[in-house]
């Protein structure tokens, strides 16, 4: 395909309720959209970076710079076969995976349209629908959190994940378990602890958590292996898994027993498929992680989750879990079984981009042609 024009659109969409993690309290989704024009078609990719480098080293500013000055020039007015060839062209770039993934995702979307197939079919997905879990932020008090848990359990969410940070962890979790002894419960520390906290994690073994997500730093895969040997609860790595190589190393030294895949964090769908295949071989269960994405990213996550070894509930909530308005038609919504139907060629499930909604949310636009 020939690439004719690339726009980078910055949008802001307010959250209906603030979402607090150990690293920041989000009040809006500040995101970049990459819009690639090719031979009369348009493919969008959503960049999953945030306004600041808080979750990983990239942010919207660095992504805008990388896309504009390094990625777009590799494509503009050139022929390219698709996302696989794009990944070969960007192999010289170190890191900057969120930026690379946003363009890679847009190229998958163009490939999908050109071939008249679903993303599920293109990547070899096998599931018709996928189960959804909810990720709940840190709240000022336990009663507010308990009310939220109740609300999402009533909606049928298959797994309840609670964000924790030092000082807001074991006491909160014990209280949740007192009210809900049997629910599938997990925690996400977003890298906010160290091995000095090992006794705290040992104490969590009594809480029957399905997993503890990313307790230690992004680069601490050795310390994660030490921690995993000291506790019974499985560790699920998020931030630490940035490539198939880092997944291989983490599995080899026993840093985790579960992995959450975000196609953005690992540089795209091509790399996500490699991680999927590796983890399938090693029997490491997988689920698709979320970044409070807008609809474009959310829809691509649903298709990724259709791969056979994504066996655990995903952080791909209904759009209304975060937003009053979104950028797809229809907006992503759950079934009465709290699942998401994976779009394919036969089931009539199809999402269009809501250009008018994007225009309402737009704060800037860079055009390259
Ligand atoms: O660590 O999984 C995470 C949100 C922003 C950044 C990192 C994470 C999260 C979530 C929310 O947990 C998942 C979602 O519903 O999108
Ligand atoms: Mg996480």
XYZ file of C-alpha atoms and ligand atoms in Angstrom:
386
model
C 0.000 0.000 0.000
C 1.107 3.561 -0.667
C 1.018 5.951 2.296
C -0.300 9.372 1.260
C -0.742 11.328 4.471
C -0.387 10.932 8.244
C -2.204 13.037 10.844
C -1.420 12.997 14.554
C -4.456 14.173 16.467
C -4.314 14.996 20.170
C -7.623 14.549 21.975
C -8.848 14.907 25.545
C -11.853 13.043 26.903
C -12.875 13.584 30.552
C -13.383 10.598 32.843
C -16.800 10.392 34.452
C -14.961 9.678 37.751
C -11.288 10.261 38.571
C -9.161 7.081 38.348
C -6.357 6.921 40.901
C -3.309 4.658 40.547
C -0.141 4.529 42.651
C 1.483 6.916 40.145
C -1.207 9.502 39.314
C -4.853 10.452 39.684
C -6.286 10.615 36.157
C -9.172 12.999 35.456
C -9.191 12.745 31.666
C -7.820 10.602 28.834
C -5.242 12.689 27.044
C -4.327 10.700 23.936
C -2.812 10.808 20.462
C -4.551 9.281 17.485
C -2.546 8.375 14.392
C -4.595 8.609 11.206
C -2.948 7.098 8.132
C -4.345 7.796 4.665
C -3.616 5.205 2.000
C -5.081 4.938 -1.495
C -8.518 6.198 -0.490
C -8.606 4.293 2.835
C -8.050 5.628 6.332
C -6.659 3.599 9.248
C -6.518 4.794 12.835
C -4.166 3.759 15.620
C -4.487 4.955 19.210
C -1.308 5.830 21.057
C -1.621 4.610 24.664
C 0.831 7.069 26.232
C -0.292 9.509 28.923
C 0.332 13.235 29.470
C 3.489 12.435 31.454
C 6.025 9.552 31.677
C 4.500 8.010 34.805
C 3.556 4.458 33.809
C 6.575 3.889 31.564
C 9.275 6.147 30.082
C 7.176 7.531 27.202
C 4.512 10.231 27.182
C 2.401 11.972 24.538
C 5.137 14.548 23.930
C 7.837 11.958 23.245
C 5.451 9.894 21.132
C 4.465 12.898 19.024
C 8.159 13.598 18.451
C 9.027 9.994 17.543
C 6.013 9.511 15.264
C 6.538 12.833 13.481
C 10.314 12.819 13.118
C 11.209 9.130 12.879
C 8.210 6.955 12.014
C 6.222 9.043 9.544
C 9.293 9.658 7.313
C 9.684 5.870 6.982
C 6.205 5.675 5.467
C 5.159 8.884 3.745
C 4.860 8.614 -0.047
C 6.275 5.102 0.101
C 5.010 1.624 -0.634
C 4.748 -0.728 2.312
C 3.377 -4.239 2.517
C 1.941 -3.819 6.002
C 2.690 -3.968 9.740
C 5.289 -6.759 9.483
C 7.391 -4.755 7.045
C 6.928 -1.649 9.199
C 8.411 -3.491 12.183
C 11.449 -4.373 10.069
C 11.870 -0.726 9.084
C 11.771 0.485 12.706
C 14.123 -2.191 14.055
C 16.916 0.418 14.387
C 14.913 2.418 16.966
C 15.555 1.668 20.638
C 12.545 1.639 22.913
C 9.715 4.084 22.141
C 7.334 1.162 21.861
C 4.128 3.075 22.591
C 4.894 5.369 19.639
C 5.772 2.462 17.333
C 2.664 0.505 18.375
C 0.321 3.370 17.513
C 1.545 3.391 13.904
C 1.709 -0.402 13.723
C -1.903 -0.602 14.915
C -3.009 1.874 12.228
C -1.285 -0.265 9.573
C -3.132 -3.361 10.830
C -6.362 -1.407 10.458
C -5.474 -0.491 6.858
C -4.511 -4.092 6.088
C -7.822 -5.256 7.557
C -9.777 -2.876 5.343
C -7.784 -3.690 2.200
C -8.235 -7.414 2.624
C -11.846 -7.160 3.768
C -11.078 -9.289 6.818
C -11.362 -8.859 10.562
C -8.300 -8.299 12.737
C -9.254 -11.536 14.491
C -8.898 -13.473 11.228
C -5.661 -11.702 10.277
C -3.943 -12.608 13.562
C -5.426 -16.102 13.956
C -7.905 -15.394 16.744
C -10.165 -18.267 17.753
C -12.567 -16.808 20.324
C -16.012 -15.406 19.476
C -16.271 -13.505 22.754
C -13.938 -12.637 25.612
C -14.516 -12.184 29.347
C -14.110 -8.842 31.004
C -12.721 -7.818 34.391
C -12.744 -4.412 36.048
C -9.800 -2.359 37.330
C -10.746 -0.154 40.277
C -8.697 2.849 41.346
C -7.531 3.867 44.804
C -10.330 5.547 46.765
C -10.225 7.968 49.705
C -12.100 5.535 51.939
C -13.005 1.872 51.999
C -16.764 2.381 51.926
C -16.519 4.205 48.560
C -14.432 1.356 47.160
C -16.848 -1.276 48.483
C -19.728 0.524 46.755
C -17.812 0.461 43.459
C -17.018 -3.220 43.849
C -20.699 -3.906 44.433
C -21.693 -1.902 41.344
C -19.322 -3.771 39.005
C -20.127 -7.177 40.499
C -23.787 -6.408 39.805
C -22.843 -5.666 36.176
C -21.245 -9.110 36.055
C -17.548 -8.267 35.732
C -15.628 -11.547 35.939
C -12.669 -10.341 37.994
C -12.180 -7.438 40.382
C -8.768 -5.774 40.357
C -7.877 -3.203 42.994
C -5.104 -0.653 42.601
C -2.862 -0.499 45.667
C -0.031 1.713 46.912
C 2.002 1.729 50.126
C -0.351 2.546 53.005
C -3.438 1.655 50.956
C -3.024 -2.096 50.623
C -3.403 -4.967 53.080
C -5.964 -3.298 55.376
C -8.135 -2.387 52.400
C -7.797 -5.905 50.966
C -8.720 -7.613 54.253
C -11.833 -5.476 54.451
C -12.798 -6.383 50.869
C -12.305 -10.088 51.619
C -14.464 -9.764 54.752
C -17.334 -8.527 52.565
C -16.595 -10.686 49.519
C -14.871 -13.920 50.601
C -15.287 -15.686 47.234
C -14.891 -13.189 44.385
C -11.985 -13.439 41.939
C -9.828 -10.666 43.357
C -6.475 -9.287 42.174
C -4.284 -6.290 42.992
C -2.123 -4.004 40.856
C 0.757 -2.168 42.543
C 2.086 -0.448 39.393
C 5.705 -0.931 40.489
C 5.365 0.959 43.777
C 7.055 -1.551 46.127
C 10.519 -3.058 46.665
C 11.866 -6.270 48.176
C 11.844 -4.446 51.544
C 8.082 -5.045 51.448
C 8.414 -8.833 51.181
C 6.579 -9.450 54.482
C 3.598 -7.491 53.187
C 3.360 -9.731 50.112
C 3.734 -12.853 52.249
C 0.787 -11.623 54.308
C -1.250 -11.291 51.093
C -0.988 -15.066 50.628
C -3.840 -15.365 53.170
C -6.175 -13.346 50.934
C -6.535 -15.882 48.113
C -5.702 -13.355 45.394
C -5.711 -14.702 41.821
C -2.499 -12.740 41.242
C -0.469 -9.716 42.315
C 0.210 -7.475 39.316
C 3.579 -5.740 38.934
C 4.551 -5.345 42.603
C 8.137 -4.164 41.909
C 9.919 -1.901 39.433
C 9.837 -2.230 35.660
C 13.486 -3.322 35.539
C 13.368 -5.548 38.627
C 12.843 -8.951 37.016
C 15.488 -10.505 39.281
C 13.803 -9.097 42.393
C 10.461 -10.324 41.073
C 11.955 -13.831 40.867
C 13.071 -13.556 44.509
C 9.601 -12.391 45.526
C 7.809 -15.085 43.478
C 9.847 -17.795 45.244
C 8.917 -16.328 48.652
C 5.120 -16.232 48.124
C 2.404 -18.614 46.953
C 0.266 -16.060 45.110
C 1.171 -15.849 41.408
C 2.875 -12.665 40.248
C 1.519 -11.192 37.013
C 3.983 -8.916 35.234
C 2.768 -5.828 33.379
C 5.337 -2.981 33.126
C 8.330 -5.394 33.061
C 7.227 -7.194 29.898
C 8.244 -4.932 27.035
C 9.148 -7.554 24.406
C 9.195 -11.280 23.722
C 12.794 -11.280 25.002
C 11.848 -9.787 28.353
C 9.006 -12.317 28.590
C 11.420 -15.175 27.871
C 13.837 -13.963 30.534
C 11.111 -13.431 33.131
C 9.725 -16.930 32.513
C 13.188 -18.501 32.566
C 14.147 -17.092 35.975
C 10.665 -17.475 37.453
C 9.735 -13.792 37.871
C 6.049 -14.435 37.253
C 3.435 -17.108 36.610
C 1.045 -14.892 34.605
C 1.547 -12.091 32.073
C -0.687 -9.219 31.010
C -0.100 -8.196 27.405
C -0.620 -4.627 26.251
C 0.124 -4.387 22.562
C 1.200 -0.776 23.133
C 3.775 -1.584 25.825
C 5.466 -4.252 23.669
C 5.546 -2.221 20.435
C 2.495 -3.608 18.692
C 0.393 -6.568 17.688
C 3.245 -8.418 15.900
C 5.240 -8.580 19.160
C 2.106 -9.415 21.159
C 1.567 -12.485 18.980
C 5.155 -13.622 19.650
C 4.619 -13.253 23.393
C 1.343 -15.140 23.078
C 3.061 -18.033 21.280
C 5.922 -18.147 23.788
C 3.594 -18.149 26.795
C 1.439 -20.831 25.228
C 4.523 -23.056 24.982
C 5.418 -22.393 28.634
C 1.852 -22.585 29.935
C 1.896 -19.025 31.291
C -1.727 -17.778 31.309
C -2.333 -14.428 29.606
C -4.829 -11.613 29.583
C -5.025 -8.329 27.704
C -4.207 -5.306 29.850
C -5.773 -1.878 29.510
C -4.561 1.707 29.506
C -7.946 3.416 29.982
C -8.010 3.614 26.223
C -10.525 5.294 23.989
C -12.674 3.193 21.681
C -10.159 2.711 18.865
C -7.637 1.082 21.198
C -10.367 -0.762 23.076
C -11.671 -2.402 19.862
C -8.180 -3.555 18.841
C -7.693 -5.004 22.333
C -10.839 -7.107 21.897
C -9.424 -8.663 18.717
C -6.046 -9.355 20.343
C -7.828 -11.113 23.215
C -9.361 -13.577 20.720
C -6.020 -15.449 20.458
C -6.374 -18.910 22.026
C -4.004 -18.559 24.990
C -5.625 -15.382 26.380
C -7.482 -17.380 29.006
C -7.999 -14.917 31.891
C -10.445 -11.987 32.150
C -9.219 -8.811 30.443
C -8.969 -5.133 31.381
C -11.161 -4.174 28.426
C -14.148 -2.742 30.244
C -17.186 -1.206 28.599
C -16.419 2.315 27.423
C -18.914 3.718 29.950
C -16.752 2.418 32.802
C -14.588 5.505 32.084
C -16.316 7.830 29.621
C -19.629 9.543 28.917
C -18.678 9.825 25.243
C -16.307 7.812 23.042
C -14.916 7.770 19.510
C -16.418 4.618 18.010
C -19.871 3.830 16.632
C -21.216 1.905 18.419
C -19.336 2.535 21.681
C -17.823 -0.610 23.215
C -20.332 -2.282 25.483
C -20.549 -5.572 27.325
C -23.090 -8.345 26.762
C -25.407 -9.538 29.523
C -22.756 -12.225 30.238
C -20.189 -9.454 30.742
C -18.277 -10.423 27.652
C -17.256 -8.564 24.524
C -18.094 -9.983 21.117
C -15.025 -10.143 18.884
C -15.731 -8.513 15.501
C -15.388 -10.963 12.618
C -16.595 -11.331 9.024
C -19.744 -13.240 9.918
C -21.198 -11.954 13.191
C -22.135 -8.446 12.037
C -20.200 -6.792 14.876
C -18.354 -3.840 13.416
C -17.030 -0.562 14.795
C -16.651 2.682 12.849
C -14.607 5.665 13.977
C -16.770 8.578 15.133
C -15.017 11.455 13.358
C -17.409 14.020 14.823
C -16.604 12.886 18.364
C -12.884 13.134 17.567
C -13.408 16.698 16.304
C -15.142 17.615 19.574
C -12.280 16.180 21.651
C -9.428 17.498 19.482
C -6.876 19.877 21.018
C -4.278 19.825 18.229
C -3.552 18.260 14.870
C -0.271 17.727 13.027
C -0.663 17.000 9.311
C 2.092 15.379 7.274
C 1.562 14.995 3.547
O -1.341 -1.003 35.159
O -2.946 -1.976 34.231
C -2.385 -0.931 34.534
C -4.535 2.099 33.668
C -3.562 2.982 33.284
C -2.244 2.593 33.311
C -1.894 1.327 33.747
C -2.866 0.423 34.132
C -4.207 0.838 34.112
C -5.323 0.007 34.544
C -6.656 0.263 33.904
O -5.234 -0.814 35.430
C -7.067 -0.791 32.981
C -8.211 -0.362 32.088
O -9.362 -0.540 32.463
O -7.967 0.181 30.997
Mg -1.035 -3.026 35.536
